Amino acid sequence: MNKDILLQDQLKRTGLKTTRSRMAILDIMHDKDCPVTAEEIFLSLKEKEYQTNLSTVYRTLEALETADLVSRIQILNEDKKMFALNEVGHRHYLVCLECKRMVTIHGCPLENYDQHVEDETGFVILGHKLYLYGYCKECRPKRKVSGIDSSC
Amino acid sequence: MNKDILLQDQLKRTGLKTTRSRMAILDIMHDKDCPVTAEEIFLSLKEKEYQTNLSTVYRTLEALETADLVSRIQILNEDKKMFALNEVGHRHYLVCLECKRMVTIHGCPLENYDQHVEDETGFVILGHKLYLYGYCKECRPKRKVSGIDSSC
DNA sequence: CTACATGCAAACCGTTTGCACCCTA
DNA sequence: TAGGGTGCAAACGGTTTGCATGTAG
């Protein structure tokens, strides 16, 4: 399978051994193509009849993070953390407050803004994080909202 | 003390009883004027010789959140949550990755962007969250950085 | 064959909750 | 005086860790 060779390659390049777990987890994350929790990964693995363990999932994600293939992100004041595949360039997300679905936003409205703030504050700006919150087409009917959600 | 009367007023308006704990916690949050953790509040109270309890701090913050005086926010992939006083309008923060200091950014570069994304995606956008990450003047010398931090 | 990966169970740590007592309105 | 607030200790839940075993290179 070509895809497997690709994943193997990614691992080899970063000095990680290619184990079944790592392949399987990268595979799932590629499929989902959006941030996921450790538990979601664990459950997906189970669904695929792949026997594993939650702590292995965490350790694998940690390894992939160190290898810069994955980042750990935190949004919506939930208690769980999410993990996302690293892509070239940075990404912004649109988050549905009802179904928790996250959609990638392409392009960046803040091209020159980082520089502007550097000049104004004396910070060295390394990057930024931008999330838009709201309700998606499907969830909109479920909630009639007047004001902005306090979690925004 | 005038300040106390102000805080009392804020509480009364939201239907909360004015207790020593609530006054003390609001007071500390006003003083700090930046997001803080529950534990930081707890320690500040101790410093001021105000005997209390961590779970009271959490319960108080919860009450203040329900009353819309405070919001719970989460940034930097840390395990603790932070709490911030609600202000009119929304706020954006500049976060130092070294000392964790957060500075309020005034103004918003995304005035028309929400609308633009609504049109494009069919989401109802309720709000957005924007954080800039980097190193502040004081911490800049401590770290020589080449690329963007993976937590951004 | 050796260093690194994994499974399992137990520890960890921020946060929440149950319950008895206390205090504001 | 009644109903909400507080302190204390124990529970909770996501994540991490120690240790014995397994496996890729």
Tab-separated table of C-alpha atoms (C1' of nucleotides) in Angstrom:
chain	number	residue	atom	x	y	z
A	1	MET	CA	0.000	0.000	0.000
A	2	ASN	CA	1.457	3.340	-1.034
A	3	LYS	CA	0.076	5.251	1.881
A	4	ASP	CA	1.884	2.982	4.333
A	5	ILE	CA	5.186	3.606	2.635
A	6	LEU	CA	4.550	7.321	2.894
A	7	LEU	CA	3.878	7.107	6.612
A	8	GLN	CA	6.894	4.849	7.124
A	9	ASP	CA	8.967	7.435	5.359
A	10	GLN	CA	7.702	10.229	7.569
A	11	LEU	CA	8.626	8.242	10.639
A	12	LYS	CA	12.039	7.207	9.373
A	13	ARG	CA	12.916	10.787	8.541
A	14	THR	CA	12.333	11.771	12.145
A	15	GLY	CA	14.291	8.903	13.636
A	16	LEU	CA	11.286	7.068	15.043
A	17	LYS	CA	10.908	3.337	14.705
A	18	THR	CA	8.002	2.385	12.486
A	19	THR	CA	5.715	0.368	14.673
A	20	ARG	CA	2.195	-0.802	14.012
A	21	SER	CA	0.822	1.674	16.577
A	22	ARG	CA	2.467	4.667	15.032
A	23	MET	CA	1.405	3.735	11.534
A	24	ALA	CA	-2.146	3.121	12.686
A	25	ILE	CA	-2.395	6.402	14.583
A	26	LEU	CA	-0.930	8.521	11.793
A	27	ASP	CA	-3.276	6.747	9.438
A	28	ILE	CA	-6.332	7.626	11.489
A	29	MET	CA	-5.247	11.221	11.878
A	30	HIS	CA	-4.780	11.550	8.142
A	31	ASP	CA	-8.229	10.108	7.592
A	32	LYS	CA	-9.951	12.425	10.046
A	33	ASP	CA	-8.016	15.493	8.944
A	34	CYS	CA	-9.156	17.503	11.947
A	35	PRO	CA	-8.128	17.739	15.578
A	36	VAL	CA	-8.962	14.654	17.646
A	37	THR	CA	-8.671	13.606	21.273
A	38	ALA	CA	-6.501	10.750	22.456
A	39	GLU	CA	-9.626	8.837	23.334
A	40	GLU	CA	-11.151	9.281	19.878
A	41	ILE	CA	-8.009	7.799	18.425
A	42	PHE	CA	-8.162	4.950	20.892
A	43	LEU	CA	-11.770	4.207	19.968
A	44	SER	CA	-11.078	4.401	16.240
A	45	LEU	CA	-8.293	1.894	16.702
A	46	LYS	CA	-10.643	-0.419	18.531
A	47	GLU	CA	-13.193	-0.094	15.741
A	48	LYS	CA	-10.535	-1.193	13.306
A	49	GLU	CA	-9.956	-4.228	15.525
A	50	TYR	CA	-6.581	-2.874	16.410
A	51	GLN	CA	-5.890	-3.916	19.997
A	52	THR	CA	-3.982	-1.271	21.906
A	53	ASN	CA	-3.861	0.775	25.058
A	54	LEU	CA	-4.663	4.367	26.002
A	55	SER	CA	-1.232	5.018	27.421
A	56	THR	CA	0.367	3.789	24.236
A	57	VAL	CA	-1.780	6.257	22.334
A	58	TYR	CA	-0.590	9.054	24.592
A	59	ARG	CA	3.030	7.980	24.316
A	60	THR	CA	2.771	7.685	20.572
A	61	LEU	CA	1.255	11.129	20.278
A	62	GLU	CA	4.011	12.478	22.469
A	63	ALA	CA	6.634	10.915	20.205
A	64	LEU	CA	4.938	12.289	17.103
A	65	GLU	CA	4.803	15.691	18.746
A	66	THR	CA	8.513	15.625	19.512
A	67	ALA	CA	9.117	14.610	15.926
A	68	ASP	CA	7.045	17.590	14.868
A	69	LEU	CA	4.464	15.547	13.018
A	70	VAL	CA	1.676	16.407	15.419
A	71	SER	CA	0.710	19.283	17.739
A	72	ARG	CA	-1.273	19.324	20.881
A	73	ILE	CA	-3.950	22.000	20.914
A	74	GLN	CA	-6.580	23.126	23.336
A	75	ILE	CA	-9.774	24.942	22.559
A	76	LEU	CA	-13.323	25.143	23.823
A	77	ASN	CA	-12.919	25.061	27.572
A	78	GLU	CA	-13.135	21.317	27.567
A	79	ASP	CA	-11.013	19.175	29.780
A	80	LYS	CA	-9.537	17.029	27.041
A	81	LYS	CA	-6.710	18.051	24.794
A	82	MET	CA	-6.781	17.586	21.057
A	83	PHE	CA	-4.083	16.511	18.680
A	84	ALA	CA	-3.696	17.605	15.078
A	85	LEU	CA	-1.348	16.670	12.258
A	86	ASN	CA	1.147	19.387	11.520
A	87	GLU	CA	0.771	20.889	8.096
A	88	VAL	CA	2.926	23.319	6.247
A	89	GLY	CA	2.089	26.799	7.409
A	90	HIS	CA	-0.338	27.522	10.160
A	91	ARG	CA	-4.003	26.783	10.272
A	92	HIS	CA	-7.055	28.418	11.659
A	93	TYR	CA	-10.210	26.677	12.719
A	94	LEU	CA	-13.894	27.302	12.755
A	95	VAL	CA	-15.438	25.575	15.765
A	96	CYS	CA	-19.070	24.588	16.160
A	97	LEU	CA	-20.122	25.116	19.768
A	98	GLU	CA	-22.890	22.545	19.453
A	99	CYS	CA	-21.387	19.501	17.768
A	100	LYS	CA	-17.762	20.464	18.489
A	101	ARG	CA	-16.897	19.925	14.850
A	102	MET	CA	-13.847	21.855	13.716
A	103	VAL	CA	-13.433	23.063	10.159
A	104	THR	CA	-10.160	24.292	8.749
A	105	ILE	CA	-10.172	27.883	7.524
A	106	HIS	CA	-7.920	28.488	4.569
A	107	GLY	CA	-5.977	31.686	4.253
A	108	CYS	CA	-5.033	34.058	7.029
A	109	PRO	CA	-6.521	37.486	7.692
A	110	LEU	CA	-3.596	38.437	9.912
A	111	GLU	CA	-0.769	38.597	7.414
A	112	ASN	CA	0.689	41.920	8.470
A	113	TYR	CA	-0.818	42.128	11.890
A	114	ASP	CA	1.935	40.249	13.746
A	115	GLN	CA	4.497	42.751	12.540
A	116	HIS	CA	2.275	45.618	13.544
A	117	VAL	CA	1.990	44.301	17.105
A	118	GLU	CA	5.733	43.649	17.304
A	119	ASP	CA	6.381	47.276	16.512
A	120	GLU	CA	3.867	48.415	19.060
A	121	THR	CA	4.745	46.201	22.004
A	122	GLY	CA	8.360	45.099	21.716
A	123	PHE	CA	7.372	41.440	21.787
A	124	VAL	CA	8.938	39.057	19.301
A	125	ILE	CA	5.893	37.450	17.771
A	126	LEU	CA	6.337	33.822	16.799
A	127	GLY	CA	2.856	33.102	15.666
A	128	HIS	CA	-0.783	33.387	16.445
A	129	LYS	CA	-3.803	31.298	17.057
A	130	LEU	CA	-7.184	32.204	15.697
A	131	TYR	CA	-10.449	30.425	16.272
A	132	LEU	CA	-13.882	31.459	15.148
A	133	TYR	CA	-16.812	30.157	17.152
A	134	GLY	CA	-20.376	29.661	16.127
A	135	TYR	CA	-22.922	27.150	14.945
A	136	CYS	CA	-22.673	25.203	11.741
A	137	LYS	CA	-25.484	24.868	9.217
A	138	GLU	CA	-26.706	21.637	10.800
A	139	CYS	CA	-26.657	22.826	14.397
A	140	ARG	CA	-27.972	26.301	13.822
A	141	PRO	CA	-31.622	25.248	14.067
A	142	LYS	CA	-31.003	23.516	17.391
A	143	ARG	CA	-29.955	26.693	19.155
A	144	LYS	CA	-31.411	30.140	19.074
A	145	VAL	CA	-28.749	32.409	20.414
A	146	SER	CA	-28.949	36.050	21.246
A	147	GLY	CA	-25.522	37.028	22.463
A	148	ILE	CA	-22.016	35.787	22.212
A	149	ASP	CA	-21.200	32.628	24.092
A	150	SER	CA	-19.143	33.406	27.156
A	151	SER	CA	-16.574	30.843	26.127
A	152	CYS	CA	-15.551	32.977	23.187
B	1	MET	CA	-13.834	51.998	50.922
B	2	ASN	CA	-15.328	53.000	47.594
B	3	LYS	CA	-13.970	50.038	45.722
B	4	ASP	CA	-15.775	47.660	48.048
B	5	ILE	CA	-19.066	49.359	47.406
B	6	LEU	CA	-18.444	49.012	43.682
B	7	LEU	CA	-17.827	45.290	43.986
B	8	GLN	CA	-20.821	44.857	46.276
B	9	ASP	CA	-22.886	46.581	43.682
B	10	GLN	CA	-21.663	44.317	40.921
B	11	LEU	CA	-22.631	41.302	42.992
B	12	LYS	CA	-26.015	42.635	43.997
B	13	ARG	CA	-26.892	43.405	40.393
B	14	THR	CA	-26.356	39.756	39.493
B	15	GLY	CA	-28.321	38.381	42.426
B	16	LEU	CA	-25.326	36.980	44.269
B	17	LYS	CA	-24.908	37.432	47.977
B	18	THR	CA	-21.939	39.573	48.871
B	19	THR	CA	-19.669	37.419	50.942
B	20	ARG	CA	-16.128	38.032	52.071
B	21	SER	CA	-14.814	35.404	49.635
B	22	ARG	CA	-16.457	36.936	46.627
B	23	MET	CA	-15.338	40.420	47.486
B	24	ALA	CA	-11.796	39.242	48.082
B	25	ILE	CA	-11.589	37.283	44.843
B	26	LEU	CA	-13.060	40.040	42.672
B	27	ASP	CA	-10.677	42.410	44.383
B	28	ILE	CA	-7.650	40.309	43.514
B	29	MET	CA	-8.773	39.863	39.937
B	30	HIS	CA	-9.202	43.591	39.532
B	31	ASP	CA	-5.733	44.163	40.929
B	32	LYS	CA	-4.068	41.645	38.631
B	33	ASP	CA	-6.031	42.688	35.565
B	34	CYS	CA	-4.920	39.641	33.608
B	35	PRO	CA	-6.008	36.017	33.467
B	36	VAL	CA	-5.155	34.005	36.579
B	37	THR	CA	-5.469	30.403	37.707
B	38	ALA	CA	-7.608	29.291	40.614
B	39	GLU	CA	-4.472	28.409	42.497
B	40	GLU	CA	-2.924	31.847	41.977
B	41	ILE	CA	-6.032	33.367	43.467
B	42	PHE	CA	-5.880	30.957	46.359
B	43	LEU	CA	-2.255	31.857	47.059
B	44	SER	CA	-2.919	35.573	46.780
B	45	LEU	CA	-5.678	35.199	49.333
B	46	LYS	CA	-3.307	33.391	51.653
B	47	GLU	CA	-0.744	36.156	51.253
B	48	LYS	CA	-3.356	38.620	52.326
B	49	GLU	CA	-3.933	36.484	55.422
B	50	TYR	CA	-7.340	35.608	54.106
B	51	GLN	CA	-8.031	32.070	55.218
B	52	THR	CA	-9.985	30.095	52.637
B	53	ASN	CA	-10.163	26.922	50.672
B	54	LEU	CA	-9.422	25.904	47.094
B	55	SER	CA	-12.865	24.496	46.486
B	56	THR	CA	-14.433	27.722	47.670
B	57	VAL	CA	-12.286	29.547	45.156
B	58	TYR	CA	-13.526	27.249	42.407
B	59	ARG	CA	-17.126	27.582	43.512
B	60	THR	CA	-16.842	31.334	43.731
B	61	LEU	CA	-15.344	31.534	40.262
B	62	GLU	CA	-18.127	29.345	38.973
B	63	ALA	CA	-20.718	31.661	40.497
B	64	LEU	CA	-19.003	34.716	39.055
B	65	GLU	CA	-18.922	33.006	35.672
B	66	THR	CA	-22.636	32.260	35.783
B	67	ALA	CA	-23.204	35.885	36.735
B	68	ASP	CA	-21.143	36.844	33.709
B	69	LEU	CA	-18.543	38.717	35.708
B	70	VAL	CA	-15.777	36.270	34.858
B	71	SER	CA	-14.869	33.897	32.031
B	72	ARG	CA	-12.909	30.725	32.026
B	73	ILE	CA	-10.279	30.614	29.339
B	74	GLN	CA	-7.664	28.143	28.254
B	75	ILE	CA	-4.471	28.870	26.418
B	76	LEU	CA	-0.923	27.636	26.213
B	77	ASN	CA	-1.325	23.882	26.393
B	78	GLU	CA	-1.104	23.958	30.132
B	79	ASP	CA	-3.233	21.779	32.322
B	80	LYS	CA	-4.697	24.563	34.400
B	81	LYS	CA	-7.494	26.810	33.334
B	82	MET	CA	-7.381	30.553	33.733
B	83	PHE	CA	-10.071	32.968	34.782
B	84	ALA	CA	-10.428	36.563	33.619
B	85	LEU	CA	-12.731	39.410	34.500
B	86	ASN	CA	-15.243	40.112	31.786
B	87	GLU	CA	-14.900	43.485	30.186
B	88	VAL	CA	-17.110	45.261	27.743
B	89	GLY	CA	-16.407	43.984	24.273
B	90	HIS	CA	-14.007	41.175	23.549
B	91	ARG	CA	-10.315	41.074	24.257
B	92	HIS	CA	-7.287	39.634	22.597
B	93	TYR	CA	-4.119	38.643	24.354
B	94	LEU	CA	-0.437	38.605	23.693
B	95	VAL	CA	1.133	35.652	25.485
B	96	CYS	CA	4.780	35.291	26.462
B	97	LEU	CA	5.845	31.688	26.019
B	98	GLU	CA	8.626	32.079	28.565
B	99	CYS	CA	7.135	33.839	31.576
B	100	LYS	CA	3.514	33.088	30.645
B	101	ARG	CA	2.631	36.731	31.096
B	102	MET	CA	-0.437	37.804	29.154
B	103	VAL	CA	-0.873	41.320	27.843
B	104	THR	CA	-4.172	42.675	26.606
B	105	ILE	CA	-4.195	43.787	22.984
B	106	HIS	CA	-6.470	46.705	22.323
B	107	GLY	CA	-8.474	46.922	19.142
B	108	CYS	CA	-9.411	44.077	16.850
B	109	PRO	CA	-7.950	43.338	13.423
B	110	LEU	CA	-10.852	41.081	12.549
B	111	GLU	CA	-13.717	43.537	12.397
B	112	ASN	CA	-15.177	42.410	9.089
B	113	TYR	CA	-13.631	38.984	8.930
B	114	ASP	CA	-16.363	37.160	10.870
B	115	GLN	CA	-18.951	38.297	8.369
B	116	HIS	CA	-16.741	37.214	5.500
B	117	VAL	CA	-16.426	33.713	6.910
B	118	GLU	CA	-20.158	33.494	7.585
B	119	ASP	CA	-20.828	34.192	3.949
B	120	GLU	CA	-18.314	31.645	2.849
B	121	THR	CA	-19.161	28.755	5.158
B	122	GLY	CA	-22.761	29.037	6.271
B	123	PHE	CA	-21.756	29.071	9.928
B	124	VAL	CA	-23.326	31.604	12.246
B	125	ILE	CA	-20.274	33.194	13.794
B	126	LEU	CA	-20.725	34.254	17.406
B	127	GLY	CA	-17.223	35.413	18.092
B	128	HIS	CA	-13.576	34.666	17.796
B	129	LYS	CA	-10.539	34.128	19.889
B	130	LEU	CA	-7.166	35.484	18.907
B	131	TYR	CA	-3.889	34.977	20.684
B	132	LEU	CA	-0.467	36.096	19.594
B	133	TYR	CA	2.482	34.151	20.928
B	134	GLY	CA	6.052	35.205	21.356
B	135	TYR	CA	8.600	36.463	23.816
B	136	CYS	CA	8.340	39.729	25.692
B	137	LYS	CA	11.154	42.256	25.927
B	138	GLU	CA	12.423	40.787	29.189
B	139	CYS	CA	12.372	37.154	28.099
B	140	ARG	CA	13.655	37.651	24.582
B	141	PRO	CA	17.325	37.433	25.645
B	142	LYS	CA	16.732	34.146	27.478
B	143	ARG	CA	15.648	32.304	24.380
B	144	LYS	CA	17.091	32.277	20.911
B	145	VAL	CA	14.424	30.900	18.694
B	146	SER	CA	14.629	29.952	15.086
B	147	GLY	CA	11.197	28.742	14.136
B	148	ILE	CA	7.713	28.999	15.407
B	149	ASP	CA	6.937	27.182	18.620
B	150	SER	CA	4.874	24.086	17.932
B	151	SER	CA	2.347	25.160	20.516
B	152	CYS	CA	1.308	28.067	18.347
C	1	DC	C1'	21.273	-8.466	20.741
C	2	DT	C1'	20.121	-3.958	22.397
C	3	DA	C1'	17.526	0.052	22.668
C	4	DC	C1'	13.370	1.546	22.206
C	5	DA	C1'	7.978	0.386	22.264
C	6	DT	C1'	4.155	-1.461	24.536
C	7	DG	C1'	0.594	-3.159	28.077
C	8	DC	C1'	-1.045	-2.927	32.519
C	9	DA	C1'	-1.906	-0.944	36.906
C	10	DA	C1'	-1.097	2.546	39.868
C	11	DA	C1'	0.046	7.374	40.649
C	12	DC	C1'	-0.844	12.217	39.577
C	13	DC	C1'	-3.068	16.613	39.666
C	14	DG	C1'	-6.443	20.029	38.625
C	15	DT	C1'	-11.186	20.165	39.437
C	16	DT	C1'	-15.731	18.713	41.335
C	17	DT	C1'	-18.900	16.961	44.784
C	18	DG	C1'	-21.278	15.330	49.282
C	19	DC	C1'	-22.184	16.681	53.570
C	20	DA	C1'	-22.238	19.169	57.831
C	21	DC	C1'	-21.898	23.698	59.490
C	22	DC	C1'	-22.121	28.872	58.972
C	23	DC	C1'	-23.739	33.411	57.658
C	24	DT	C1'	-26.042	36.918	54.636
C	25	DA	C1'	-30.308	39.008	53.609
D	1	DT	C1'	-34.983	32.077	60.201
D	2	DA	C1'	-34.329	30.161	55.527
D	3	DG	C1'	-31.580	29.335	51.713
D	4	DG	C1'	-27.486	29.990	49.879
D	5	DG	C1'	-22.201	29.940	50.966
D	6	DT	C1'	-18.106	27.593	52.943
D	7	DG	C1'	-14.645	24.093	54.686
D	8	DC	C1'	-13.057	19.611	54.593
D	9	DA	C1'	-12.254	15.223	52.694
D	10	DA	C1'	-13.128	12.142	49.320
D	11	DA	C1'	-14.252	11.255	44.403
D	12	DC	C1'	-13.445	12.112	39.517
D	13	DG	C1'	-11.316	12.016	34.912
D	14	DG	C1'	-7.801	12.942	31.735
D	15	DT	C1'	-2.983	12.163	31.581
D	16	DT	C1'	1.511	10.316	33.115
D	17	DT	C1'	4.669	6.922	34.981
D	18	DG	C1'	7.099	2.511	36.769
D	19	DC	C1'	8.023	-1.800	35.605
D	20	DA	C1'	8.108	-6.093	33.223
D	21	DT	C1'	7.801	-7.822	28.574
D	22	DG	C1'	7.945	-7.525	23.469
D	23	DT	C1'	9.882	-6.174	19.060
D	24	DA	C1'	12.200	-3.294	15.259
D	25	DG	C1'	16.658	-2.380	13.490
